[in-house]
């Protein structure tokens, strides 16, 4: 605890962590409020509601690298102005317009989402160094986990006990307040800033920070931070091109069957996580228990936190495909839940494997790809997760509309299991082809 206390004793860093935590709260509740608003207020199907969150996810994935680059070029305060203005207008307008306008507004809102993760991670990389930097990233990851336990629970209470219209409007206002707070604090995002306490974190450490935030955001809110992995990959690629002075040839010669298996697994994990989220919301909404979302997410996210801590203390590496397959299979028993408490307890089973799955995938990818390609590989890893996340909501919506909320757990669990099986088959075929080719070469020799 001494290392954590040394970080928290520094007023500038502790204030940044606190403001960053508060700034994430509105976005952690956003997808939940959107789902409940479309289903209950606009009388839309779960497929339609899932498509809206998928569109917003794509906007976030595209916008995160772009907004992060604006912070690098323009500085924090100038880069935050468009986000502060657009987010206020979008989320205060969405609850008052028909469905045809919700889709483009959700995309624009995601595109201009406050780059909280980029700002906090980059600033921590500049204001700390060495062991302190890793400790600061760990604190930020823990804060992220807490945010995605509290945020969705608050969204469920507001949507059912007050109004989703008021909730979405409050998100627009609080996003503005959060942006203004970050602008007033103005943490250093460049090493030449007078407030910088250390040289800027290098590309490798920025990627590690992105991974930490990404894993900590699971199982809720993965779509909020996966764009950071894409951004880290883009920065790594730009750094290599600048260093070499020319574009490199054979850009994807680092891709192997095992790497493709990791990408398929990441897409499957994204699909499973967002699908489970939609199914949980639909199940509680059908039983008029949406105000109990907090209880279920406490068990779901809390189990992920515990599982991540246990996996981090282990010395052996477990295949992410095995972990994802286990998580998918353990999602299926959620079908048998008969009330909120049983649903919460059943959700802890797949939740326990969530953070370990993402951690194992990141670690496995790091081992498979040469160091000079790891940043780019992590960017593609984030893109694969984005694709899976975008598909998870509408696919689960189809199951909910066609068969009901409870069978959706079986459907999304079976879909994720199928993805893992395909990845394993592809990996085995590739290995056999390589083995046969090697044997032919040895025979010729």
Coordinates of C-alpha atoms in Angstrom, one line a residue:
X1 CA 0.0 0.0 0.0
X2 CA 3.0 2.3 0.4
X3 CA 3.4 2.8 -3.3
X4 CA -0.3 3.7 -3.7
X5 CA -0.1 6.1 -0.8
X6 CA 2.9 7.8 -2.4
X7 CA 0.8 8.4 -5.6
X8 CA -2.3 9.6 -3.7
X9 CA -0.3 12.1 -1.6
X10 CA 0.5 14.1 -4.7
X11 CA -2.4 16.6 -5.1
X12 CA -2.1 17.0 -8.8
X13 CA -2.3 13.2 -9.5
X14 CA -4.9 12.4 -6.9
X15 CA -7.1 15.2 -8.2
X16 CA -6.7 13.9 -11.8
X17 CA -7.7 10.4 -10.7
X18 CA -10.7 11.7 -8.9
X19 CA -11.9 14.0 -11.8
X20 CA -11.2 11.2 -14.3
X21 CA -13.3 8.8 -12.3
X22 CA -16.2 11.3 -12.0
X23 CA -15.9 12.2 -15.7
X24 CA -16.3 8.5 -16.7
X25 CA -19.6 8.1 -14.8
X26 CA -21.9 9.7 -17.4
X27 CA -20.6 7.5 -20.2
X28 CA -20.7 4.4 -18.0
X29 CA -24.5 4.9 -17.7
X30 CA -25.2 6.0 -21.2
X31 CA -25.7 2.7 -23.1
X32 CA -28.0 1.4 -20.4
X33 CA -30.1 4.5 -20.5
X34 CA -30.3 4.4 -24.3
X35 CA -31.4 0.8 -24.2
X36 CA -34.2 1.4 -21.7
X37 CA -35.2 4.7 -23.3
X38 CA -35.7 3.1 -26.8
X39 CA -37.5 0.0 -25.4
X40 CA -39.8 1.7 -22.8
X41 CA -40.3 5.2 -24.1
X42 CA -40.1 4.8 -27.9
X43 CA -41.6 1.2 -27.9
X44 CA -38.8 -0.1 -30.0
X45 CA -37.7 -3.7 -30.3
X46 CA -34.5 -4.9 -28.7
X47 CA -33.0 -5.3 -32.1
X48 CA -33.5 -1.6 -32.8
X49 CA -32.2 -0.7 -29.3
X50 CA -29.1 -2.9 -29.9
X51 CA -28.4 -1.2 -33.2
X52 CA -28.4 2.2 -31.6
X53 CA -25.7 1.1 -29.1
X54 CA -23.8 -0.6 -31.9
X55 CA -23.8 2.7 -33.9
X56 CA -22.6 4.6 -30.8
X57 CA -19.9 2.0 -30.3
X58 CA -18.6 2.5 -33.9
X59 CA -18.6 6.2 -33.3
X60 CA -16.5 5.8 -30.2
X61 CA -14.1 3.4 -31.9
X62 CA -13.6 5.9 -34.8
X63 CA -13.5 8.9 -32.6
X64 CA -11.2 7.8 -29.8
X65 CA -8.0 7.8 -31.9
X66 CA -9.0 11.0 -33.6
X67 CA -9.8 12.8 -30.4
X68 CA -6.6 11.6 -28.8
X69 CA -4.6 12.9 -31.8
X70 CA -6.3 16.3 -31.4
X71 CA -5.2 16.4 -27.8
X72 CA -1.6 15.7 -29.0
X73 CA -1.7 18.4 -31.6
X74 CA -3.9 21.2 -30.2
X75 CA -3.4 20.7 -26.4
X76 CA -6.1 19.6 -23.9
X77 CA -8.2 22.7 -23.7
X78 CA -8.7 23.4 -27.4
X79 CA -9.2 19.7 -28.1
X80 CA -12.0 19.4 -25.5
X81 CA -14.1 22.3 -26.7
X82 CA -15.8 20.4 -29.6
X83 CA -16.6 17.4 -27.3
X84 CA -18.0 19.6 -24.6
X85 CA -20.3 21.4 -27.0
X86 CA -21.4 18.4 -29.2
X87 CA -22.0 16.0 -26.3
X88 CA -24.2 18.5 -24.5
X89 CA -26.3 19.1 -27.6
X90 CA -26.5 15.5 -28.6
X91 CA -27.5 13.9 -25.3
X92 CA -29.9 16.7 -24.4
X93 CA -31.6 16.3 -27.8
X94 CA -31.7 12.5 -28.2
X95 CA -34.6 11.9 -25.7
X96 CA -36.8 14.4 -27.5
X97 CA -36.5 13.2 -31.1
X98 CA -38.0 10.2 -33.1
X99 CA -36.0 7.1 -33.7
X100 CA -34.9 8.2 -37.2
X101 CA -32.8 10.9 -35.6
X102 CA -31.5 8.8 -32.7
X103 CA -29.2 6.8 -34.9
X104 CA -27.1 9.6 -36.4
X105 CA -27.1 11.5 -33.1
X106 CA -25.8 8.4 -31.3
X107 CA -23.0 8.1 -33.8
X108 CA -22.1 11.8 -33.5
X109 CA -22.2 11.5 -29.8
X110 CA -19.8 8.6 -29.8
X111 CA -17.6 10.3 -32.4
X112 CA -17.2 13.4 -30.2
X113 CA -17.1 11.5 -26.8
X114 CA -14.9 13.1 -24.2
X115 CA -11.4 11.5 -24.5
X116 CA -11.3 10.9 -20.8
X117 CA -9.3 7.7 -21.0
X118 CA -6.7 9.2 -23.4
X119 CA -6.3 12.3 -21.3
X120 CA -6.0 10.6 -17.9
X121 CA -3.7 7.9 -19.2
X122 CA -1.4 10.3 -21.1
X123 CA -1.3 12.7 -18.2
X124 CA -0.4 9.9 -15.7
X125 CA 2.4 8.8 -18.1
X126 CA 3.9 12.3 -18.0
X127 CA 3.4 13.0 -14.3
X128 CA 4.9 9.8 -13.1
X129 CA 7.9 7.6 -14.0
X130 CA 9.1 4.0 -13.6
X131 CA 7.4 2.0 -10.8
X132 CA 5.2 5.0 -10.0
X133 CA 3.8 5.0 -13.5
X134 CA 2.7 1.4 -13.2
X135 CA 1.1 2.1 -9.8
X136 CA -0.7 5.1 -11.2
X137 CA -2.1 3.0 -14.1
X138 CA -3.2 0.3 -11.6
X139 CA -5.1 2.9 -9.5
X140 CA -6.7 4.3 -12.7
X141 CA -7.7 0.7 -13.7
X142 CA -9.3 0.1 -10.3
X143 CA -11.2 3.4 -10.5
X144 CA -12.4 2.3 -13.9
X145 CA -13.8 -0.9 -12.5
X146 CA -15.6 0.9 -9.8
X147 CA -17.1 3.4 -12.2
X148 CA -18.6 0.6 -14.3
X149 CA -20.2 -0.9 -11.3
X150 CA -21.8 2.3 -10.1
X151 CA -22.7 3.8 -13.5
X152 CA -25.1 1.2 -14.9
X153 CA -26.7 0.7 -11.6
X154 CA -27.5 4.4 -11.4
X155 CA -28.8 4.3 -15.0
X156 CA -31.3 1.5 -14.1
X157 CA -32.6 3.4 -11.1
X158 CA -33.0 6.7 -13.0
X159 CA -34.7 5.0 -16.0
X160 CA -37.2 3.1 -13.9
X161 CA -37.8 5.3 -10.9
X162 CA -37.5 8.8 -12.5
X163 CA -37.3 9.0 -16.3
X164 CA -34.8 8.0 -19.1
X165 CA -35.5 11.4 -20.7
X166 CA -34.3 13.2 -17.6
X167 CA -31.4 10.7 -17.3
X168 CA -30.1 11.3 -20.9
X169 CA -30.4 15.1 -20.4
X170 CA -28.5 14.8 -17.1
X171 CA -25.8 12.9 -19.0
X172 CA -25.5 15.8 -21.5
X173 CA -25.1 18.3 -18.7
X174 CA -22.7 16.2 -16.6
X175 CA -20.6 15.5 -19.6
X176 CA -20.2 19.2 -20.0
X177 CA -19.3 19.7 -16.4
X178 CA -16.8 16.8 -16.6
X179 CA -15.2 18.3 -19.7
X180 CA -15.0 21.8 -18.1
X181 CA -13.4 20.2 -15.0
X182 CA -10.7 18.6 -17.1
X183 CA -10.1 21.8 -18.9
X184 CA -9.8 23.8 -15.6
X185 CA -7.4 21.1 -14.2
X186 CA -5.6 21.1 -17.5
X187 CA -3.3 18.1 -16.7
X188 CA -0.1 18.0 -18.8
X189 CA -0.4 16.0 -22.0
X190 CA 3.1 16.9 -23.4
X191 CA 6.5 16.5 -21.9
X192 CA 7.3 20.2 -22.5
X193 CA 4.4 21.3 -20.3
X194 CA 5.6 23.3 -17.3
X195 CA 3.5 21.0 -15.0
X196 CA 5.1 17.8 -16.4
X197 CA 7.0 15.9 -13.7
X198 CA 8.7 13.4 -16.0
X199 CA 9.3 12.8 -19.7
X200 CA 6.3 11.5 -21.6
X201 CA 5.5 7.8 -21.4
X202 CA 6.8 6.0 -24.5
X203 CA 4.6 4.2 -26.9
X204 CA 5.1 0.9 -25.1
X205 CA 4.0 2.3 -21.8
X206 CA 1.0 4.1 -23.3
X207 CA -0.1 0.7 -24.8
X208 CA 0.2 -0.9 -21.4
X209 CA -1.9 1.9 -19.9
X210 CA -4.5 1.3 -22.6
X211 CA -4.6 -2.4 -21.9
X212 CA -5.0 -1.8 -18.2
X213 CA -8.0 0.5 -18.7
X214 CA -9.4 -1.9 -21.3
X215 CA -9.3 -4.9 -19.0
X216 CA -10.5 -3.0 -16.0
X217 CA -13.6 -1.8 -17.9
X218 CA -14.8 -5.3 -18.4
X219 CA -17.4 -6.7 -18.4
X220 CA -19.3 -3.4 -18.5
X221 CA -18.2 -0.5 -20.6
X222 CA -15.7 -2.3 -22.9
X223 CA -17.0 -0.3 -25.8
X224 CA -16.0 2.9 -24.0
X225 CA -12.3 2.1 -23.9
X226 CA -11.6 -0.3 -26.8
X227 CA -10.9 2.7 -29.0
X228 CA -7.9 3.4 -26.8
X229 CA -6.2 0.1 -27.9
X230 CA -6.8 1.3 -31.5
X231 CA -5.3 4.6 -30.7
X232 CA -2.3 3.0 -29.1
X233 CA -1.8 0.8 -32.2
X234 CA -1.9 3.9 -34.5
X235 CA 0.6 5.8 -32.3
X236 CA 3.0 2.8 -32.4
X237 CA 2.7 2.5 -36.2
X238 CA 3.3 6.2 -36.7
X239 CA 6.3 6.1 -34.4
X240 CA 7.8 3.2 -36.4
X241 CA 7.2 5.0 -39.8
X242 CA 8.7 8.2 -38.5
X243 CA 11.7 6.3 -37.1
X244 CA 12.3 4.5 -40.4
X245 CA 11.5 7.5 -42.6
X246 CA 9.4 5.3 -45.0
X247 CA 6.5 2.9 -45.0
X248 CA 7.5 -0.6 -44.2
X249 CA 6.9 -3.5 -46.6
X250 CA 5.2 -6.8 -45.8
X251 CA 3.1 -4.9 -43.3
X252 CA 1.2 -8.0 -42.1
X253 CA 3.9 -10.6 -42.1
X254 CA 3.5 -10.8 -38.3
X255 CA 0.0 -12.3 -38.7
X256 CA -0.1 -16.0 -38.0
X257 CA -2.8 -18.6 -37.3
X258 CA -2.4 -18.0 -33.6
X259 CA -2.6 -14.3 -33.9
X260 CA -5.8 -14.6 -36.0
X261 CA -7.2 -16.9 -33.3
X262 CA -6.6 -14.2 -30.7
X263 CA -8.4 -11.6 -33.0
X264 CA -11.3 -14.0 -33.4
X265 CA -11.4 -14.6 -29.7
X266 CA -11.4 -10.9 -29.0
X267 CA -14.3 -10.4 -31.4
X268 CA -16.1 -13.3 -29.7
X269 CA -15.4 -11.8 -26.2
X270 CA -16.8 -8.4 -27.3
X271 CA -19.9 -10.0 -28.7
X272 CA -20.5 -12.1 -25.6
X273 CA -20.0 -9.2 -23.2
X274 CA -22.3 -6.8 -24.9
X275 CA -24.8 -9.5 -25.6
X276 CA -24.9 -10.6 -22.0
X277 CA -25.4 -6.9 -21.0
X278 CA -28.4 -6.6 -23.3
X279 CA -29.9 -9.9 -22.1
X280 CA -29.5 -8.9 -18.5
X281 CA -31.3 -5.6 -19.1
X282 CA -34.0 -7.3 -21.1
X283 CA -34.5 -10.0 -18.4
X284 CA -34.9 -7.4 -15.6
X285 CA -37.1 -5.2 -17.8
X286 CA -39.4 -8.0 -18.6
X287 CA -39.9 -8.8 -14.8
X288 CA -40.3 -5.1 -13.9
X289 CA -37.0 -5.3 -11.9
X290 CA -34.9 -2.8 -13.9
X291 CA -34.2 -0.9 -10.7
X292 CA -32.2 -3.9 -9.5
X293 CA -29.6 -3.7 -12.3
X294 CA -27.1 -2.5 -9.7
X295 CA -27.3 -5.7 -7.8
X296 CA -26.6 -7.9 -10.9
X297 CA -23.8 -5.7 -12.2
X298 CA -22.2 -5.6 -8.7
X299 CA -21.9 -9.4 -8.9
X300 CA -21.0 -9.5 -12.6
X301 CA -18.3 -6.8 -12.4
X302 CA -17.2 -7.6 -8.9
X303 CA -16.5 -11.2 -10.0
X304 CA -14.5 -9.9 -12.9
X305 CA -12.4 -7.8 -10.6
X306 CA -11.7 -10.8 -8.3
X307 CA -11.0 -13.1 -11.2
X308 CA -8.5 -10.5 -12.7
X309 CA -6.7 -10.3 -9.4
X310 CA -6.4 -14.0 -9.0
X311 CA -5.3 -14.5 -12.6
X312 CA -2.7 -11.8 -12.2
X313 CA -1.2 -13.7 -9.3
X314 CA -0.9 -16.9 -11.3
X315 CA 2.4 -17.9 -12.9
X316 CA 1.0 -20.0 -15.7
X317 CA -0.6 -18.7 -18.8
X318 CA -4.0 -20.1 -19.9
X319 CA -5.1 -19.9 -23.5
X320 CA -7.6 -17.1 -24.0
X321 CA -9.6 -19.4 -26.3
X322 CA -10.1 -21.8 -23.4
X323 CA -11.1 -19.0 -21.1
X324 CA -13.5 -17.5 -23.6
X325 CA -15.1 -20.9 -24.3
X326 CA -15.5 -21.5 -20.5
X327 CA -17.0 -18.0 -20.1
X328 CA -19.4 -18.6 -23.0
X329 CA -20.5 -22.0 -21.5
X330 CA -21.0 -20.4 -18.1
X331 CA -23.2 -17.7 -19.6
X332 CA -25.8 -20.3 -20.6
X333 CA -26.9 -21.2 -17.1
X334 CA -28.2 -17.6 -16.6
X335 CA -31.2 -18.9 -18.5
X336 CA -32.3 -20.8 -15.4
X337 CA -32.4 -17.7 -13.1
X338 CA -35.8 -17.3 -11.5
X339 CA -35.3 -13.9 -9.8
X340 CA -32.9 -11.0 -9.5
X341 CA -30.7 -12.6 -6.8
X342 CA -30.3 -15.9 -8.8
X343 CA -29.5 -13.9 -11.9
X344 CA -26.9 -12.0 -10.0
X345 CA -25.3 -15.2 -8.7
X346 CA -25.4 -16.9 -12.1
X347 CA -23.8 -13.8 -13.7
X348 CA -20.8 -14.1 -11.3
X349 CA -19.8 -17.4 -13.0
X350 CA -19.0 -15.9 -16.5
X351 CA -18.0 -12.6 -14.9
X352 CA -15.2 -14.3 -12.9
X353 CA -13.5 -15.3 -16.2
X354 CA -14.0 -11.9 -18.0
X355 CA -10.9 -10.0 -16.9
X356 CA -8.7 -13.1 -17.1
X357 CA -9.9 -13.7 -20.7
X358 CA -8.9 -10.2 -21.8
X359 CA -5.7 -10.3 -19.8
X360 CA -4.7 -13.7 -21.3
X361 CA -5.5 -12.5 -24.8
X362 CA -3.3 -9.4 -24.4
X363 CA -0.5 -11.4 -22.9
X364 CA -0.7 -14.1 -25.6
X365 CA -0.7 -11.5 -28.3
X366 CA 2.4 -10.0 -26.8
X367 CA 4.2 -13.3 -26.9
X368 CA 3.1 -14.1 -30.4
X369 CA 4.1 -10.8 -32.1
X370 CA 7.6 -9.3 -32.3
X371 CA 8.1 -6.2 -30.1
X372 CA 8.3 -3.8 -33.1
X373 CA 4.8 -5.0 -34.3
X374 CA 3.1 -5.2 -30.9
X375 CA 1.5 -1.8 -30.9
X376 CA 0.0 -2.3 -34.3
X377 CA -1.2 -5.8 -33.3
X378 CA -2.9 -4.3 -30.2
X379 CA -4.6 -1.8 -32.4
X380 CA -6.0 -4.5 -34.6
X381 CA -7.0 -6.4 -31.4
X382 CA -9.1 -3.3 -30.4
X383 CA -10.6 -3.2 -33.9
X384 CA -11.6 -6.9 -33.7
X385 CA -13.2 -6.3 -30.3
X386 CA -15.1 -3.3 -31.7
X387 CA -16.5 -5.5 -34.5
X388 CA -17.7 -8.1 -31.9
X389 CA -19.1 -5.4 -29.6
X390 CA -21.0 -3.8 -32.4
X391 CA -22.5 -7.2 -33.4
X392 CA -23.3 -8.4 -29.9
X393 CA -26.2 -5.9 -29.1
X394 CA -28.3 -6.4 -32.2
X395 CA -27.7 -10.2 -32.4
X396 CA -28.9 -10.5 -28.8
X397 CA -31.8 -8.2 -29.6
X398 CA -32.9 -10.7 -32.2
X399 CA -32.9 -13.6 -29.7
X400 CA -34.8 -11.4 -27.2
X401 CA -37.5 -10.4 -29.7
X402 CA -37.8 -13.9 -31.1
X403 CA -37.6 -16.2 -28.1
X404 CA -37.5 -14.0 -25.0
X405 CA -34.9 -12.5 -22.6
X406 CA -33.9 -15.8 -20.8
X407 CA -33.3 -17.8 -24.0
X408 CA -31.0 -15.0 -25.2
X409 CA -28.4 -16.1 -22.7
X410 CA -28.4 -19.5 -24.4
X411 CA -28.2 -17.9 -27.8
X412 CA -25.4 -15.5 -27.1
X413 CA -23.5 -18.2 -25.2
X414 CA -23.8 -20.7 -28.0
X415 CA -22.8 -18.0 -30.6
X416 CA -19.6 -17.2 -28.6
X417 CA -18.8 -20.9 -28.2
X418 CA -19.2 -21.4 -32.0
X419 CA -16.8 -18.5 -32.6
X420 CA -14.2 -20.1 -30.3
X421 CA -14.6 -23.5 -32.0
X422 CA -14.1 -21.9 -35.4
X423 CA -10.9 -20.2 -34.1
X424 CA -9.6 -23.5 -32.7
X425 CA -10.3 -25.4 -36.0
X426 CA -8.6 -22.6 -38.1
X427 CA -5.6 -22.7 -35.8
X428 CA -5.3 -26.5 -36.1
X429 CA -5.7 -26.5 -39.9
X430 CA -3.0 -23.8 -40.1
X431 CA -0.7 -25.8 -37.9
X432 CA -1.2 -29.0 -39.9
X433 CA -0.5 -27.1 -43.2
X434 CA 2.7 -25.7 -41.8
X435 CA 3.8 -29.1 -40.4
X436 CA 3.1 -30.8 -43.7
X437 CA 5.1 -28.1 -45.6
X438 CA 8.0 -28.4 -43.2
X439 CA 8.0 -32.2 -43.7
X440 CA 8.1 -31.8 -47.5
X441 CA 11.0 -29.4 -47.2
X442 CA 12.9 -31.9 -45.0
X443 CA 12.1 -34.7 -47.4
X444 CA 13.5 -32.6 -50.4
X445 CA 16.6 -31.7 -48.4

